[in-house]
Coordinates of C-alpha atoms in Angstrom, one line a residue:
Chain A
M1 CA -47.1 -66.6 32.4
V2 CA -48.6 -63.8 31.1
S3 CA -47.7 -61.6 34.3
Q4 CA -44.3 -63.1 33.4
T5 CA -44.2 -61.7 29.8
S6 CA -46.1 -58.4 31.0
A7 CA -43.3 -57.8 33.9
K8 CA -40.8 -58.2 30.9
F9 CA -42.1 -55.8 28.8
E10 CA -42.8 -53.3 31.4
E11 CA -38.8 -53.9 32.6
S12 CA -38.1 -53.5 28.5
L13 CA -40.0 -50.1 29.0
K14 CA -38.3 -48.8 31.9
E15 CA -34.8 -49.6 29.8
R16 CA -35.8 -47.6 26.9
P17 CA -35.0 -44.1 27.8
K18 CA -31.6 -45.2 29.4
K19 CA -30.2 -46.2 26.1
R20 CA -27.5 -43.4 26.4
P21 CA -28.2 -42.2 29.8
D22 CA -25.0 -40.5 30.4
K23 CA -24.7 -38.5 27.2
N24 CA -28.6 -37.2 27.2
R25 CA -28.2 -36.5 31.3
K26 CA -25.1 -34.4 30.6
L27 CA -26.7 -32.4 27.9
S28 CA -29.9 -32.1 29.3
W29 CA -27.9 -30.1 32.3
L30 CA -26.2 -28.4 29.8
L31 CA -29.2 -26.9 28.0
L32 CA -30.4 -26.0 31.2
A33 CA -27.3 -24.4 32.7
P34 CA -27.6 -20.4 31.2
V35 CA -31.3 -20.5 32.8
L36 CA -30.4 -21.9 36.2
A37 CA -27.5 -19.6 36.5
F38 CA -30.2 -16.7 35.8
F39 CA -32.1 -18.1 37.9
A40 CA -29.5 -18.7 41.1
L41 CA -28.2 -15.2 40.6
L42 CA -31.3 -13.3 40.3
N43 CA -33.8 -15.4 42.2
V44 CA -32.2 -17.7 44.8
L45 CA -29.6 -15.1 45.8
P46 CA -31.8 -12.1 46.4
T47 CA -34.4 -14.9 48.1
L48 CA -32.0 -16.0 50.4
W49 CA -30.9 -12.5 51.2
M50 CA -34.2 -11.4 51.9
L51 CA -34.7 -14.1 54.2
G52 CA -31.4 -13.5 55.9
L53 CA -32.2 -9.9 56.1
S54 CA -35.8 -10.7 57.4
F55 CA -34.0 -11.8 61.0
Y56 CA -32.1 -8.6 61.4
D57 CA -32.7 -5.1 62.9
Y58 CA -31.6 -3.3 59.6
T59 CA -32.3 0.2 59.0
L60 CA -30.4 1.6 56.5
T61 CA -30.7 5.6 57.7
S62 CA -29.5 4.8 61.3
Y63 CA -26.0 4.1 62.5
K64 CA -26.7 1.3 64.5
A65 CA -24.7 -2.2 62.7
P66 CA -27.5 -4.8 61.6
T67 CA -28.5 -7.1 64.7
F68 CA -29.5 -10.3 64.6
T69 CA -33.1 -10.2 66.3
G70 CA -34.9 -13.7 65.1
L71 CA -38.4 -13.5 64.8
T72 CA -38.7 -10.2 65.8
N73 CA -39.9 -8.5 62.6
Y74 CA -42.2 -11.3 62.0
S75 CA -43.9 -10.8 65.4
D76 CA -43.6 -6.9 64.9
F77 CA -45.6 -7.6 61.4
V78 CA -48.5 -9.5 62.9
K79 CA -49.0 -7.2 65.5
N80 CA -48.6 -4.1 63.3
E81 CA -52.1 -2.9 63.0
Q82 CA -51.6 -0.8 60.2
L83 CA -50.2 -3.3 58.4
S84 CA -52.8 -5.7 59.0
A85 CA -55.4 -3.4 57.7
S86 CA -53.5 -3.0 54.6
V87 CA -53.7 -6.6 53.9
S88 CA -57.5 -7.0 54.5
R89 CA -57.8 -3.9 52.3
T90 CA -56.0 -5.5 49.8
F91 CA -58.1 -8.6 50.1
I92 CA -61.2 -6.5 50.0
F93 CA -60.1 -4.5 46.8
L94 CA -59.2 -7.9 45.6
I95 CA -62.6 -9.6 46.1
L96 CA -64.7 -6.3 45.1
A97 CA -62.3 -5.6 41.6
V98 CA -62.1 -9.5 40.6
I99 CA -66.0 -10.0 40.9
A100 CA -67.0 -6.9 39.0
Q101 CA -64.2 -7.6 35.9
T102 CA -65.1 -11.5 36.0
L103 CA -69.2 -10.7 35.5
L104 CA -68.5 -8.1 33.2
G105 CA -66.0 -9.7 31.3
I106 CA -68.0 -12.9 30.9
L107 CA -70.9 -10.7 29.8
I108 CA -68.7 -9.0 27.1
G109 CA -67.1 -12.1 26.3
V110 CA -70.2 -13.7 25.6
F111 CA -71.5 -10.9 23.2
F112 CA -68.3 -10.9 21.2
W113 CA -68.5 -15.0 21.0
K114 CA -72.0 -15.0 19.8
N115 CA -71.1 -12.5 17.4
D116 CA -68.0 -14.0 15.6
K117 CA -68.1 -12.6 12.1
M118 CA -69.2 -9.0 12.9
P119 CA -68.0 -6.1 10.8
G120 CA -64.3 -4.8 12.1
R121 CA -64.3 -7.3 14.9
R122 CA -60.6 -7.4 14.9
L123 CA -60.4 -3.7 15.5
A124 CA -63.3 -3.3 18.1
L125 CA -61.3 -6.2 19.8
T126 CA -58.1 -4.4 19.5
L127 CA -59.9 -0.9 20.9
F128 CA -61.3 -3.0 23.8
F129 CA -58.1 -5.1 24.5
T130 CA -56.0 -2.0 24.7
P131 CA -56.4 -0.9 28.3
M132 CA -54.9 -4.1 29.6
V133 CA -51.7 -3.7 28.0
V134 CA -51.0 0.0 29.0
T135 CA -48.8 -0.3 31.9
P136 CA -50.6 1.2 35.2
I137 CA -48.3 4.0 35.7
A138 CA -49.8 5.4 32.4
T139 CA -53.3 4.3 33.2
A140 CA -52.9 6.0 36.3
L141 CA -51.6 9.3 34.7
F142 CA -54.5 9.3 32.2
W143 CA -57.3 8.7 34.9
K144 CA -55.8 11.4 37.1
L145 CA -56.0 13.9 34.0
M146 CA -59.4 12.9 33.6
L147 CA -60.6 12.8 37.2
D148 CA -59.0 16.2 38.0
P149 CA -61.6 18.4 40.0
T150 CA -61.0 21.7 38.2
F151 CA -60.6 20.8 34.2
G152 CA -60.9 16.9 34.2
V153 CA -63.7 15.7 31.7
V154 CA -65.2 13.2 34.2
N155 CA -66.2 16.4 36.4
Y156 CA -67.3 18.6 33.7
M157 CA -69.6 15.8 32.2
L158 CA -70.7 15.5 36.1
T159 CA -71.4 19.1 36.5
S160 CA -73.3 19.4 33.2
L161 CA -75.7 16.6 34.5
G162 CA -76.4 18.6 37.3
F163 CA -74.3 17.0 39.8
S164 CA -71.4 18.8 42.0
R165 CA -68.1 18.6 41.1
T166 CA -66.0 16.0 43.0
D167 CA -62.7 15.2 43.8
F168 CA -62.3 11.5 43.8
L169 CA -59.0 10.7 44.6
T170 CA -59.1 13.0 47.7
S171 CA -62.5 11.8 49.3
S172 CA -61.8 9.3 51.9
T173 CA -65.5 7.9 50.6
L174 CA -64.8 7.7 47.4
A175 CA -61.0 6.9 46.5
F176 CA -61.3 3.5 47.3
P177 CA -64.1 2.7 45.0
T178 CA -62.7 4.9 42.2
L179 CA -59.8 2.7 41.9
I180 CA -61.9 -0.2 41.8
V181 CA -63.3 1.0 39.0
V182 CA -60.1 1.8 37.3
D183 CA -59.2 -1.5 38.1
T184 CA -62.1 -3.1 36.4
W185 CA -61.8 -0.7 33.4
M186 CA -58.3 -2.0 33.1
W187 CA -58.8 -5.9 33.7
T188 CA -62.6 -6.5 32.4
P189 CA -61.0 -6.9 28.7
F190 CA -58.8 -9.8 30.2
M191 CA -61.7 -11.8 31.6
A192 CA -63.5 -11.4 28.4
L193 CA -60.7 -12.8 26.6
M194 CA -60.5 -15.7 29.3
T195 CA -64.5 -16.0 28.3
L196 CA -63.8 -16.0 24.7
A197 CA -61.1 -18.5 25.3
A198 CA -63.3 -20.6 27.7
L199 CA -66.3 -21.0 25.2
G200 CA -63.8 -21.9 22.7
S201 CA -62.8 -25.0 24.7
V202 CA -66.3 -26.2 24.5
P203 CA -66.7 -28.8 21.7
K204 CA -68.6 -26.9 18.4
A205 CA -70.9 -30.2 18.6
E206 CA -71.8 -30.0 21.8
L207 CA -73.1 -26.3 21.7
E208 CA -75.1 -27.4 18.5
A209 CA -76.3 -30.3 20.0
A210 CA -77.5 -28.0 23.2
A211 CA -79.1 -25.4 20.9
I212 CA -81.0 -28.1 18.7
D213 CA -82.3 -29.7 21.9
R214 CA -83.6 -26.3 22.8
L215 CA -82.2 -26.9 26.4
P216 CA -83.0 -24.2 29.0
I217 CA -79.9 -21.6 29.2
W218 CA -79.1 -22.3 32.7
R219 CA -78.9 -26.5 31.8
Q220 CA -76.8 -25.6 28.9
I221 CA -74.4 -23.6 30.9
T222 CA -74.5 -26.1 34.0
S223 CA -73.9 -29.4 31.7
V224 CA -72.6 -28.2 28.6
I225 CA -70.6 -25.2 29.1
W226 CA -69.2 -25.3 32.6
P227 CA -67.9 -28.6 32.6
H228 CA -65.2 -27.6 29.9
A229 CA -65.1 -23.6 30.2
K230 CA -64.7 -23.8 34.3
F231 CA -60.7 -24.3 33.6
I232 CA -59.9 -21.6 31.8
L233 CA -62.3 -19.3 33.7
M234 CA -61.0 -20.3 37.0
L235 CA -57.4 -19.8 35.8
G236 CA -58.5 -16.2 34.4
I237 CA -59.8 -15.6 37.9
L238 CA -56.8 -17.0 39.7
L239 CA -54.4 -14.7 37.9
R240 CA -56.6 -11.6 38.3
S241 CA -56.4 -12.0 41.8
I242 CA -53.0 -12.7 41.8
D243 CA -52.3 -9.7 39.9
A244 CA -54.9 -7.6 42.0
F245 CA -52.7 -8.8 44.9
K246 CA -50.0 -7.0 43.7
T247 CA -51.2 -3.7 42.5
M248 CA -48.7 -1.2 43.4
D249 CA -48.2 1.4 40.4
L250 CA -51.7 2.2 40.0
T251 CA -52.2 3.3 43.8
Y252 CA -48.7 4.6 43.9
I253 CA -49.5 7.3 41.2
M254 CA -53.2 7.8 41.8
T255 CA -53.5 8.6 45.4
N256 CA -50.4 7.4 47.0
G257 CA -52.4 5.6 49.6
G258 CA -54.6 8.3 50.5
P259 CA -56.4 10.2 51.7
G260 CA -55.1 8.7 55.0
D261 CA -54.6 5.2 54.5
T262 CA -58.1 4.4 52.5
T263 CA -56.2 3.2 49.5
E264 CA -53.0 2.0 51.0
L265 CA -52.6 -1.6 49.6
I266 CA -50.0 -4.2 51.1
A267 CA -47.6 -3.7 48.1
L268 CA -47.3 -0.1 48.2
S269 CA -46.9 -0.2 52.0
L270 CA -43.8 -2.7 51.4
Y271 CA -42.5 0.0 49.0
R272 CA -42.7 2.8 51.4
F273 CA -41.1 0.7 54.4
A274 CA -38.0 -0.2 52.1
F275 CA -37.7 3.4 50.2
K276 CA -39.3 6.0 52.4
S277 CA -38.2 4.7 55.9
F278 CA -35.5 2.4 55.0
K279 CA -36.2 -0.1 57.3
L280 CA -35.1 -3.3 55.1
G281 CA -35.1 -5.9 57.7
Y282 CA -38.8 -5.3 58.6
S283 CA -39.7 -4.9 54.9
S284 CA -37.9 -8.3 54.0
A285 CA -39.6 -10.1 56.9
V286 CA -43.3 -8.8 54.9
S287 CA -41.7 -9.8 51.6
V288 CA -41.1 -13.3 52.8
F289 CA -44.7 -13.4 53.7
L290 CA -46.2 -12.3 50.3
L291 CA -43.7 -14.8 49.0
F292 CA -45.2 -17.4 50.4
I293 CA -48.7 -16.1 49.5
A294 CA -47.4 -16.2 45.9
I295 CA -46.1 -19.8 46.1
A296 CA -49.2 -21.0 47.4
L297 CA -51.4 -19.1 44.8
T298 CA -48.8 -20.7 42.3
A299 CA -49.4 -24.2 43.5
I300 CA -53.4 -23.6 43.2
Y301 CA -53.0 -22.3 39.7
L302 CA -50.9 -25.5 38.5
Y303 CA -53.6 -27.6 40.5
I304 CA -56.3 -26.2 38.1
L305 CA -53.8 -26.4 35.1
N306 CA -53.1 -30.1 35.8
A307 CA -56.9 -30.8 36.2
K308 CA -57.6 -29.3 32.7
K309 CA -55.0 -31.2 31.1
K310 CA -56.4 -34.5 32.5
A311 CA -60.0 -33.7 31.5
E312 CA -58.6 -33.0 28.1
Q313 CA -56.5 -36.2 28.1
T314 CA -59.9 -38.3 29.0
E315 CA -62.0 -36.7 26.2
Chain B
M1 CA -88.1 -13.9 19.3
S2 CA -89.2 -17.6 20.3
R3 CA -86.0 -18.8 19.5
S4 CA -84.2 -19.8 22.5
L5 CA -81.3 -18.5 24.1
N6 CA -78.0 -20.7 23.5
F7 CA -74.4 -20.3 23.2
K8 CA -73.6 -20.7 19.6
P9 CA -72.5 -18.1 17.5
S10 CA -75.7 -16.2 16.1
N11 CA -76.7 -16.7 12.8
D12 CA -79.9 -14.7 13.2
R13 CA -80.0 -11.1 11.4
A14 CA -81.8 -9.0 14.0
T15 CA -79.6 -10.5 16.8
K16 CA -76.5 -10.1 14.9
I17 CA -77.2 -6.5 14.4
T18 CA -77.9 -6.0 17.9
L19 CA -74.9 -7.6 19.2
T20 CA -72.7 -5.7 16.8
F21 CA -74.0 -2.5 18.2
A22 CA -73.4 -4.0 21.5
C23 CA -69.9 -5.1 21.1
W24 CA -68.8 -1.8 19.2
T25 CA -70.1 0.5 21.8
T26 CA -68.5 -1.4 24.4
A27 CA -65.1 -1.5 22.5
I28 CA -65.4 2.1 21.8
L29 CA -66.6 3.1 25.7
F30 CA -63.3 1.0 26.7
F31 CA -61.1 2.7 24.4
L32 CA -62.5 6.4 25.2
P33 CA -60.4 7.2 28.2
I34 CA -57.2 6.5 25.7
A35 CA -58.9 8.3 22.8
W36 CA -59.1 11.3 25.6
I37 CA -55.5 11.3 26.1
I38 CA -54.5 11.2 22.4
A39 CA -57.3 14.1 21.8
T40 CA -55.6 15.9 24.6
A41 CA -52.2 15.5 23.1
L42 CA -53.1 16.9 19.4
K43 CA -54.8 19.7 21.2
P44 CA -53.4 23.0 20.7
K45 CA -51.8 23.6 24.3
N46 CA -53.8 26.6 25.1
T47 CA -57.4 24.8 24.9
V48 CA -56.3 22.0 26.6
L49 CA -57.5 23.2 30.0
D50 CA -60.8 24.6 28.5
I51 CA -64.2 24.5 30.2
P52 CA -66.3 22.9 28.2
P53 CA -63.6 20.5 26.7
K54 CA -63.2 21.0 23.0
V55 CA -64.1 18.3 21.2
L56 CA -63.8 19.7 17.9
F57 CA -60.5 21.3 16.8
V58 CA -57.9 21.3 14.5
P59 CA -55.3 18.8 15.5
T60 CA -51.6 19.8 15.8
L61 CA -48.4 17.8 16.1
Q62 CA -46.9 20.4 18.0
N63 CA -47.0 18.6 21.5
L64 CA -45.6 15.6 20.1
I65 CA -42.9 17.1 18.6
D66 CA -42.2 19.6 21.6
A67 CA -42.2 16.1 23.9
L68 CA -39.9 14.5 21.8
S69 CA -37.7 17.2 21.6
F70 CA -38.1 18.0 25.7
S71 CA -34.5 16.9 27.3
N72 CA -34.7 13.3 28.0
T73 CA -37.8 11.8 26.3
L74 CA -36.0 10.5 23.1
S75 CA -33.4 8.8 25.3
Y76 CA -36.0 7.1 27.2
F77 CA -37.5 5.8 24.2
I78 CA -34.2 4.6 23.0
N79 CA -33.3 3.1 26.5
S80 CA -36.4 1.2 26.5
I81 CA -35.7 -0.2 22.8
I82 CA -32.3 -1.1 23.5
Y83 CA -32.7 -3.0 27.0
S84 CA -36.0 -4.6 26.1
S85 CA -34.7 -6.0 22.9
I86 CA -31.5 -7.4 23.7
A87 CA -32.8 -8.9 27.2
V88 CA -35.8 -10.4 25.6
L89 CA -33.9 -11.9 22.5
L90 CA -31.2 -12.9 25.0
A91 CA -34.0 -14.4 27.2
I92 CA -35.3 -16.5 24.3
L93 CA -32.4 -17.9 23.4
V94 CA -31.4 -19.3 26.6
S95 CA -35.3 -20.5 27.3
F96 CA -35.3 -22.1 24.2
L97 CA -32.3 -24.3 25.3
A98 CA -34.1 -25.1 28.7
A99 CA -37.4 -25.6 27.1
Y100 CA -35.9 -28.2 24.9
S101 CA -34.2 -29.7 27.5
F102 CA -37.5 -29.9 29.9
S103 CA -39.5 -31.2 26.9
R104 CA -37.1 -33.8 25.5
F105 CA -35.1 -35.2 28.4
K106 CA -37.5 -34.3 31.3
P107 CA -34.7 -34.3 33.9
A108 CA -35.1 -35.0 37.5
G109 CA -36.9 -32.1 39.2
T110 CA -38.9 -30.4 35.5
D111 CA -41.8 -30.0 37.3
F112 CA -40.7 -28.2 40.5
L113 CA -38.5 -25.9 38.4
M114 CA -41.3 -24.9 35.8
F115 CA -43.2 -24.3 39.0
L116 CA -40.5 -22.1 40.6
L117 CA -40.3 -20.2 37.2
L118 CA -43.6 -19.6 37.3
S119 CA -44.1 -18.4 41.3
T120 CA -41.5 -15.4 40.3
R121 CA -44.1 -14.1 38.0
F122 CA -46.9 -14.1 41.2
V123 CA -44.5 -12.4 43.6
P124 CA -45.1 -8.6 44.1
A125 CA -42.3 -6.7 42.8
A126 CA -41.7 -4.7 45.7
A127 CA -40.8 -7.6 47.6
F128 CA -37.7 -7.8 45.7
V129 CA -37.0 -4.5 45.1
I130 CA -34.7 -4.4 48.4
P131 CA -32.0 -7.4 47.8
F132 CA -32.1 -6.2 44.2
F133 CA -31.1 -2.8 44.8
Q134 CA -28.2 -3.9 47.5
L135 CA -26.9 -6.8 45.0
F136 CA -27.1 -4.3 42.3
N137 CA -25.0 -1.6 44.4
I138 CA -22.5 -4.4 45.4
L139 CA -21.9 -5.4 42.1
K140 CA -21.9 -2.0 40.7
L141 CA -24.5 -2.7 37.9
K142 CA -26.9 0.5 38.9
D143 CA -27.7 2.6 36.1
S144 CA -26.0 0.2 33.7
F145 CA -27.4 -1.1 30.4
L146 CA -25.6 -4.2 31.3
G147 CA -27.3 -4.5 34.8
L148 CA -30.9 -3.9 33.4
I149 CA -30.2 -6.2 30.9
I150 CA -29.4 -8.9 33.0
F151 CA -32.2 -8.0 35.2
Y152 CA -34.6 -8.2 32.5
T153 CA -33.4 -11.2 30.8
M154 CA -34.2 -13.1 34.2
F155 CA -37.6 -11.2 33.7
S156 CA -38.6 -12.7 30.6
I157 CA -37.2 -16.1 31.2
P158 CA -40.1 -17.7 33.0
F159 CA -42.9 -16.7 30.4
S160 CA -40.3 -18.0 27.6
V161 CA -39.8 -21.4 28.9
W162 CA -43.2 -21.8 30.1
I163 CA -44.7 -20.8 26.4
L164 CA -41.4 -22.4 24.3
K165 CA -42.0 -25.6 26.1
G166 CA -45.9 -25.9 25.5
F167 CA -45.0 -25.1 21.9
I168 CA -42.2 -27.9 21.8
D169 CA -44.0 -30.6 23.6
G170 CA -46.5 -30.0 20.4
V171 CA -43.9 -31.4 17.8
S172 CA -43.3 -35.0 17.6
T173 CA -40.1 -36.6 19.2
K174 CA -40.0 -38.7 15.7
F175 CA -38.6 -35.3 14.4
D176 CA -35.6 -35.6 17.5
E177 CA -35.5 -39.4 16.7
T178 CA -35.2 -39.6 12.8
G179 CA -32.9 -36.9 12.9
L180 CA -30.5 -39.1 15.5
V181 CA -30.9 -42.2 13.1
Y182 CA -29.5 -40.3 10.3
G183 CA -26.7 -39.2 12.1
A184 CA -27.5 -35.4 12.9
K185 CA -26.0 -33.6 15.6
R186 CA -28.4 -32.1 18.5
P187 CA -27.3 -28.6 17.6
H188 CA -28.7 -29.3 14.3
I189 CA -32.0 -31.3 15.3
M190 CA -32.9 -28.2 17.8
F191 CA -32.3 -25.4 15.5
K192 CA -32.8 -26.9 12.1
L193 CA -35.7 -29.4 13.2
V194 CA -37.5 -28.0 16.1
L195 CA -37.1 -24.4 15.9
P196 CA -38.7 -24.0 12.8
Q197 CA -42.0 -25.5 14.0
V198 CA -42.4 -23.5 17.1
R199 CA -41.9 -20.0 15.2
S200 CA -45.3 -18.7 16.7
G201 CA -44.3 -19.7 20.3
L202 CA -40.9 -17.5 19.3
V203 CA -43.1 -14.6 18.2
A204 CA -45.5 -14.8 21.2
A205 CA -42.9 -15.0 23.5
F206 CA -41.0 -11.9 21.8
V207 CA -43.7 -9.7 21.5
F208 CA -45.1 -10.5 24.6
N209 CA -42.0 -9.8 26.6
I210 CA -41.3 -7.0 25.0
I211 CA -44.4 -5.4 26.0
F212 CA -43.6 -6.7 29.6
V213 CA -40.0 -5.1 29.9
W214 CA -41.4 -2.2 27.9
N215 CA -44.2 -1.7 30.8
E216 CA -42.0 -2.4 33.7
F217 CA -41.5 0.4 36.0
L218 CA -40.1 -0.4 39.7
F219 CA -37.0 -2.0 38.7
N220 CA -36.3 0.7 36.2
F221 CA -37.0 3.1 38.5
Q222 CA -34.8 1.6 41.2
L223 CA -32.2 0.1 39.3
G224 CA -31.6 2.5 36.7
G225 CA -30.7 6.0 36.7
L226 CA -30.5 9.2 34.4
K227 CA -28.7 7.2 31.7
T228 CA -30.8 4.2 31.7
Y229 CA -34.4 5.4 32.4
G230 CA -37.1 3.9 30.2
I231 CA -40.8 5.0 29.1
P232 CA -42.6 4.4 32.3
V233 CA -40.1 6.3 34.1
G234 CA -40.4 9.1 31.6
L235 CA -44.2 9.0 32.0
F236 CA -43.7 8.9 35.7
T237 CA -41.5 11.8 35.9
S238 CA -43.5 13.8 33.1
I239 CA -46.1 14.7 35.8
T240 CA -43.5 16.2 37.9
K241 CA -41.9 18.4 34.8
G242 CA -41.7 22.0 36.3
G243 CA -43.8 23.5 39.0
Q244 CA -47.4 23.0 37.5
V245 CA -48.2 19.8 35.7
D246 CA -48.1 20.2 31.7
W247 CA -50.7 17.8 30.7
S248 CA -50.3 18.4 27.0
F249 CA -46.5 17.1 27.8
V250 CA -48.2 14.2 29.6
A251 CA -50.8 13.4 27.3
S252 CA -48.1 13.7 24.4
I253 CA -45.6 11.3 26.2
G254 CA -48.8 8.9 27.0
T255 CA -49.5 9.1 23.4
L256 CA -46.3 8.2 22.0
Y257 CA -46.2 5.2 24.5
V258 CA -49.8 3.9 23.8
L259 CA -49.6 3.8 20.1
P260 CA -47.5 1.3 19.2
L261 CA -48.8 -1.1 21.9
A262 CA -52.4 -0.5 20.2
L263 CA -50.5 -1.2 16.9
V264 CA -49.3 -4.6 18.5
I265 CA -52.6 -5.7 20.0
Y266 CA -54.0 -5.4 16.4
F267 CA -51.5 -7.2 14.6
F268 CA -50.6 -10.1 16.9
Q269 CA -54.2 -10.5 18.6
R270 CA -53.9 -14.3 18.2
Y271 CA -51.3 -14.1 20.7
L272 CA -52.9 -12.2 23.3
L273 CA -54.3 -15.2 25.4
V274 CA -50.7 -17.1 25.5
G275 CA -49.1 -14.0 26.2
L276 CA -51.1 -12.8 29.1
T277 CA -51.7 -16.1 30.6
F278 CA -47.4 -16.6 30.7
G279 CA -47.9 -19.2 28.0
T280 CA -50.1 -21.5 30.6
V281 CA -53.3 -21.1 28.5
R282 CA -53.1 -21.8 24.7
G283 CA -55.8 -21.1 22.3
E284 CA -56.9 -18.5 20.0
V285 CA -59.7 -15.6 20.0

């Protein structure tokens, strides 16, 4: 008897949204239509185009008509040592930069968190946050000016401290670390922002209780902060990784991949294939590869986001 | 200092003073490179390359005036303003419709479409340059405002949909239902009942999409042309002006570019988080 009524109840629940099914369904798609049209024209079409191109031998500058070569571009890409070197260089860049930004960002974020009523906090945060909204093109130019070997201010400070004049961007040992430093300058504020948000997601009462109980600091972190803060922090780290993986404008202007190919990151290689050597088929294959990485990263990102939602609902 | 360490905002006076000092020092250190650029722009041209660098000088606006009156500079700024504002407004309008649909009707494939929209922001831009380049050539959209506006509308849609859906989800469906009961038409419900309640979502979407479009370089460079180049291209070409690099000029353009951004960060600080996480994380700083 009970099960019967509950079955009926469930049925009635299922029926409810169907009250005016046709009208709402039509309307829902009508409202989506403009976005879908944009998406089809400017995402689906280019993606399919790119996928198609990737199976062709197609170089803009040659007289040869595009010829279908199947997976040749992909196997060339896998075999190309320069490209796989730039992929692994990109990952090294990503790991070092993101670790530095995360550690520094957490430290600074905690400072600002603990000092929530400091005088001029908004202005201080504005100064601190500005680097991350400046386009990498501008950042690259600014740092190029400051790092200039003859009249840059950085070299002036180095020489007045007794160090020798250094050309950071053309030194094969220093160019790569310099890029990491500049990227860290740009994006530490972002990780500090995420730290502030992550700490904000911890219930105030739990923070109070932990402080009153005089829990040792590491216990506070592992059993009070981390269970709440981990989601936003992880989202931040993932977003930074995705962005670091895409780094192009910065290297393009500051070093153009040089000296040699010591700062050649994958996005820049890709750009060069397309617009310096005009190998459209080949660079499309590389693009498809990057597209898959992006989709995988998006899936991880949404997975964490859903875990966060679930944790918030059970609270 | 027997006080144990904790993550509560601090009330202790000595700690507060130390922290204030640390926070301000950090903020100033991070801003120093930008301050240096602004200082370079304000220095008299003949002292820019002085060694040791002049820290004290009589500021002049001459470089900024020169930069603005140099051939294309003003048009870079105007172009950026034209295509970014039109594209972002258009994107917000169509995104609001879509977000309302996603939030209220949950049509089949909602999650998948939201996923696809987000993933477009995660692909390296260079991957899409070729197909766009060819598509724009075929459609004769290169170096046209129409082309750039269409492109930047798409560019702004993912973030707008994500952020607006989040905000509409937060508005109770009771509003819609009550409206329907009283015989209101759907457009009335959407624009008169729901829209006013997601105002901060609209502001955040507007401000941050403007920043993203204002900052976008690669597609402006490849799909635009002399008629339609924006500020990032202006910055990029400033370094190649004439034979020798004119740092006063580069710094002036950089200053004109960076000041509005700093103001936006000051006035819209509370939207920064949602802006930089593409609408996926909400909260205030």
